Amino acid sequence: MKDTFREIKRTLSRFLSIFAIVALGVSFFAGVKATSPDMKLTADKYFDDYRLMDIKLLSTMGFNDDDIKAVERVPGIEGVLPTYSMDALVDVGEKELVIKVLGLPIDKMKGDDKSYINRVKLVEGRLPEKPGECVTERGKMLNPELSIGSKIKLSSGTDKDISESLKVNEYTIVGIVETPYYISFERGTSSIGSGKINSFIMVPQEDFKIPVYTDVFLTVKGARELFCYDDEYDKIVEPVKNALEDTGKARAQIRYDEIISEANAKLEESKKELSEGEEEQKSELAKAASRLESARKQIAKGEEELKNKENEFNKTIKEAEAKINDGYVKLQEGEKEYNQNLQLFIEKKRQAEKELPAAEQQLNNAQKELEAKEPEINQLKEYLAITPNLPEEERHAKEAIIKEYERQREELEKSRAVLEANKKDLSDAEAQLISLRKTLDASKTQLDNEKKTLEASKSKALKELAAARKKLDSSKWELQKGEEEYERQKRESDEKLADARRKIADGEKEISKLEKPKWYVLDRNMHMDFVDYEKAADRIDAIARVFPAFFFLVAALVCLTTMTRMVDEQRINIGTLKALGYGKLSIASKYLLYAMLASFGGSIFGVLAGFKVFPTVIFNAYGIIYTLPPVITNFNVFYAVISTAFAVLVTTAAAWAACYKELMVEPAILMRPKAPKLGKRIFLERINFLWTRFNFIQKVTARNIFRYKKRFFMTVLGIGGCTALLLSGFGLKDSIVSIVTKQFDELYQYDMIVSLKENTDLSDIKEIIDTFGNNSKISDYMFMKEQNIYAVYGNNEKSATLVIPESTERLKDFITLRVRTTGEKVSLTNEGVVLTEKLAKMLGVQKGDDIYIKEGDTKKTKVKIIGITENYVSHYVYMSPTLYESLYGEKVKFQQIAAKTIDTSEAFENKLSTDLLKNSKISSVSFTTGISKNFKDIIGSLNYVVLVLIVSAGVLAFVVLYNLTNINITERLREIATIKVLGFYDNEVSAYVYRENMVLTMMGMALGLLLGIFLHKFIVETAEIDYVMFGRNINILSYIYSSILTIFFSVIVNFVMYFRLTKIDMVESLKSVD
Amino acid sequence: MASYIELKDVKKIYRMGEVEIRAVDGVSFSIDKGEFVVVVGPSGAGKSTVLNILGGMDSPTSGQIIVDGKEISKYTSKQLAAYRRNDIGFVFQFYNLIQNLTALENVELAIQICKNPLEPKKVLELVGLKERMGNFPAQLSGGEQQRVAIARALAKNPKLLLCDEPTGALDYNTGKSILKLLQDTCRNMGMTVVVITHNSAIAPMADKVIKIKNGRVDGISINDNPISVERIEW
Ligand SMILES: Nc1ncnc2c1ncn2[C@@H]1O[C@H](COP(=O)(O)OP(=O)(O)O)[C@@H](O)[C@H]1O
Ligand SMILES: [Mg+2]
């Protein structure tokens, strides 16, 4: 025991180097191996503490209270949180962000309500307390607009107003939270805005106005106690999930029936409404028609009446006018007559006036004569009358005289009368004329009056007629208007009815098409963040599969070497002890103890440090893309025990084996210096041509190197191992990094993939072609169909995506198909399909083989493989549309569009996406820049992990080099002392040693590079996840880096060793015989 | 006239914690050029220590060493290396040959760094190993190995040949022949040779015998007529 400690003290550097190598090996192995479990453990604890849902329910129609009640009745459920979520847009600066709005059950957050699921961890600020307050995440982009105190205004991004879903649309951020629901940076996709959710906010649940719950979160009894990445966990969740699925089906049926009957009732009602409407329309139209008819009749009557009146009026007027005209004519005639008479009268009067005085004179004369005669006649008459008998003759003569007189007198009287008559005649005529004149005048006046009256009554009648006409016209116009109105109303009501009918038909169709509401029962394995993180942890695990083991192996090898050498050196000691009569075990125990102390101590240290350092470093590096609490570094008993056991075993066994070998030998032989190994010529000397070209020192070096085969191999292997680790580390980085550029820059020529809604038809496609053709931002595009299938070969079945391009000729403009190794183009013909490389490899098929393409459970189609193409992410089967049609007997229904854009900046793509998503036929838009950036993020963080590997390999390389050099120097102490005594300067001494070291390092490096290629291949193949193919190439730079690092470490080691060399004490070294 | 080699009150004290070990405790002597000196004394007397100091492998705690007018005791390690390289040839009890090199190569290795070395093959011939030049040390007997060691030392053409118990591991006859070789070398080549031995019987062959005891010089005797080694029996 004491001896052991003395030995340790004596050979402290060796002890420490074994310790260090074991510590390094163990810590790396155990630490890296424990990382993935630690990552999962950390997540599990976080999920438990913050009650990440075990199950999430979604439904195509949301959940009503009955649904929730039904869910609550499912056995095995611990908590149920019905809540809401929706997507909204927020303008932040120039950018428009898509934000997920989640409900936060404020009332449940006090205390430990078991139905408060997906809890939030308040990082800063406070939780929302009233409507209009929200919390958000810290976020990767750290928008100043999304920090505490800022106000954000939400909009729906669709034609619906956001106020239909939310009571408040302006929110103040009051706090920053973290939640187990979102641990990665991906927030999923959306059908609004840029199509990619940027962040989330949580608002009081009461702020939602959505009539049904959109999400239901559940926890399962007893699930929290289990490790959620274990099968146990799945086992406990599974039955609940199944029960929920059953409930979902039942509820879906009920809801369906409800909805159907509701819809039917509604339909019935609208049908009734329709028939009522039809009735109403009919009666109303009839009424209107009859109204119009009567109006029309009235108008006709009015017209006739008017016409009659007009006729009558015309007649009357004509008659009256004729009469008046007659009157005038008569009057004119009368006037004429009068004027004639007047003329005549005036003539007569003038004549009379001329004749009358004469006649009167005559008369007067006659009268006077008569008068004069009168007394005579009177005497005669008296005589006669007295002389009645006078002779007759005398009487006769006397009576003739009286008679004559009488006759004269009568004549006068007669003339007088005639004159008087004439005179009277004249005056009569005059009077008559005057009266005639008067009559004429009177009749003229009368005529005039009559005319005037007629005129007046005519104009009045005309006015009346005009008014009547106008009235008639207006009622005619009204009628026309009425008719038009009637037409319009008819049309309108027809339309309305047609609309109603259509609506009914639509409703009927909808009802007939109405799918049962579907519940989606999603466990954590369907939750992207959960799975994503698991995958991340698994990736670490995958990388940790081979690398640490190899690392550990190198460390173990070096330990073994060191231990063996050490025991070898102790020959004499062993021999002495043996000679002194010590038992084998007691002698061996010293070395075993030494080995155990070194290895066990190293292991303990390694385990303790490894479990802390590697998970923390890797988690932190890798965790850049995850939001999680600090890693919980668990003491992983399993890895601790196996690594320690292995380390101790290897080291101790090496010590034991070495001891055993020595102990078997007689002590006498042991005590003598070990018979020096026979000096030998090395094979190089046989190659005379080469050997003679070596100078002396080179010969010595060569001899030294190749003489000690064990040392040679151990050194070369040790260094080679480290170089191999370095190279495979760098190579892994190359493999991982290269796939992003290769996949997204070299293979995918397109920039954007647009998915169409499921129910698009040909006309929609036409519309989309227009949209795309007219969009100046899109330089080229091609339709594609993608379909999930299984590729089957023998018993092998792998899920893959079947891709059918619109045109096989144009495919190359969007996706490059080529053979990875030769770069030769693969063309897609109608003969068969082209498989992606990893898929082909996993199926174990080659070009020319036949595989089956399976859709669903039954449909199987045999196709020939005509080519295998380079591809890194996912599995694809490419098929020409012609082949598709001939195989499936139907036209290809294109669902995707691959497009090239003119720019790939974020702003550009956001704009384009927003524009495109406005088209209701487009369901999603994704850009390769986004995908590749995404991928780059993941890969980038994986890079850190690889960096950890590289650094560790570097450290190992250093320690190994140091140790091996140290052993070499210790072993050759005597030789070195000798040449020092010979007068070699320090630098010459080092050169003497280093020359060999360098050559060994170079050889080790060369071996390591070679070994590294295989190790890399092996690691890459084991580390690969199913759906990803890592690159198989190692960059030249990686070879260079690994070499340079190896050389660099070697130089450092040699530099450190230089001081040891100069300190070598010649006297001491040569004093004893070893 | 000063001697070729002069040691003045040379001390080497090892400190082991509290204990002081005076391995060499004030040694003074001188050696002339071309002298064959034998250092005798019991084991642990400090002979090797003195020789190592003289040969520049070790440095004294105090005292002066002057070789050919140069004060070795003040040399830096680099100067000491140059001194060893150019002026000193060492022969050890256990030969200290490089196992991996043939006899010839061992000699050649030594002369790689010398200014005017002797022809290795000739030297090996001289030490009687003409036939064995191509052999590795392991293929040679102890005496032959020691001859190789001597040849290696001689080939450097040193001013001073220092031999620490060169016959210690050899049988009588072989030892004798080695001593003869050394003596002959001294005589023929005029080389200064210092030989350590615990066997005082061989003292008569020396020009000068330095007795050392407990780290001190116990006496120096000068042989005016040294006898050839063949005539010495022990
Ligand atoms: N490195 C050392 N440390 C302590 N003591 C030493 C050391 N080297 C030699 N000695 C002691 O110095 C003394 C002289 O030793 P040494 O010169 O080898 O004697 P010799 O060669 O005469 O047998 C011895 O007693 C030895 O124990
Ligand atoms: Mg001695």
Coordinates of C-alpha atoms in Angstrom, one line a residue, chain A residues 676-681 696-697 700 703-704 707-708 974-975 978-985 988 992 1066-1067 1070 1073, chain B residues 52 57-58 78 81-82 84-85 90 92 94 96 98-102 105 108-110 112-113 134 136 138-139 152 156:
Chain A
P676 CA 18.1 -6.4 -24.4
K677 CA 15.9 -7.0 -27.3
L678 CA 17.9 -8.3 -30.2
G679 CA 18.9 -5.5 -32.4
K680 CA 17.5 -6.2 -35.8
R681 CA 17.6 -4.7 -39.1
F696 CA 22.8 8.5 -40.4
I697 CA 20.3 10.2 -38.2
V700 CA 18.7 5.8 -36.6
R703 CA 15.5 1.9 -36.9
N704 CA 14.2 3.2 -33.6
R707 CA 12.4 -1.7 -34.0
Y708 CA 9.9 -1.4 -31.2
R974 CA 18.9 5.9 -20.5
E975 CA 19.3 6.3 -24.2
T978 CA 23.6 8.6 -23.0
I979 CA 23.4 10.9 -25.9
K980 CA 23.4 13.8 -23.6
V981 CA 26.6 12.5 -22.1
L982 CA 27.9 12.2 -25.6
G983 CA 27.5 15.9 -25.7
F984 CA 24.3 16.4 -27.7
Y985 CA 22.9 19.8 -27.1
E988 CA 19.8 18.0 -30.6
Y992 CA 16.7 13.0 -31.7
M1066 CA 22.3 12.1 -16.8
V1067 CA 23.8 10.9 -13.5
L1070 CA 22.7 6.1 -15.9
V1073 CA 20.8 -0.6 -14.3
Chain B
N52 CA 30.8 13.0 -13.2
M57 CA 27.7 15.6 -16.3
D58 CA 27.2 17.1 -12.9
K78 CA 25.1 24.5 -22.7
A81 CA 27.3 20.1 -23.2
A82 CA 29.9 21.5 -25.6
R84 CA 31.3 16.9 -23.1
R85 CA 31.0 16.9 -26.8
F90 CA 32.8 8.5 -21.2
F92 CA 30.4 3.3 -18.1
F94 CA 27.1 -0.9 -18.1
N96 CA 25.2 2.3 -22.2
I98 CA 22.1 2.1 -27.8
Q99 CA 20.6 -1.3 -28.3
N100 CA 19.0 -0.4 -31.5
L101 CA 22.2 0.5 -33.3
T102 CA 25.0 -1.7 -34.5
E105 CA 26.4 2.9 -35.7
E108 CA 28.9 6.8 -35.7
L109 CA 26.2 8.3 -33.6
A110 CA 28.8 9.8 -31.2
Q112 CA 27.9 13.0 -35.6
I113 CA 28.5 16.0 -33.5
G134 CA 27.8 -4.8 -38.0
F136 CA 24.0 -5.1 -32.5
A138 CA 22.8 -7.7 -27.9
Q139 CA 24.8 -9.9 -30.2
R152 CA 32.6 5.3 -29.1
K156 CA 35.2 11.5 -30.5

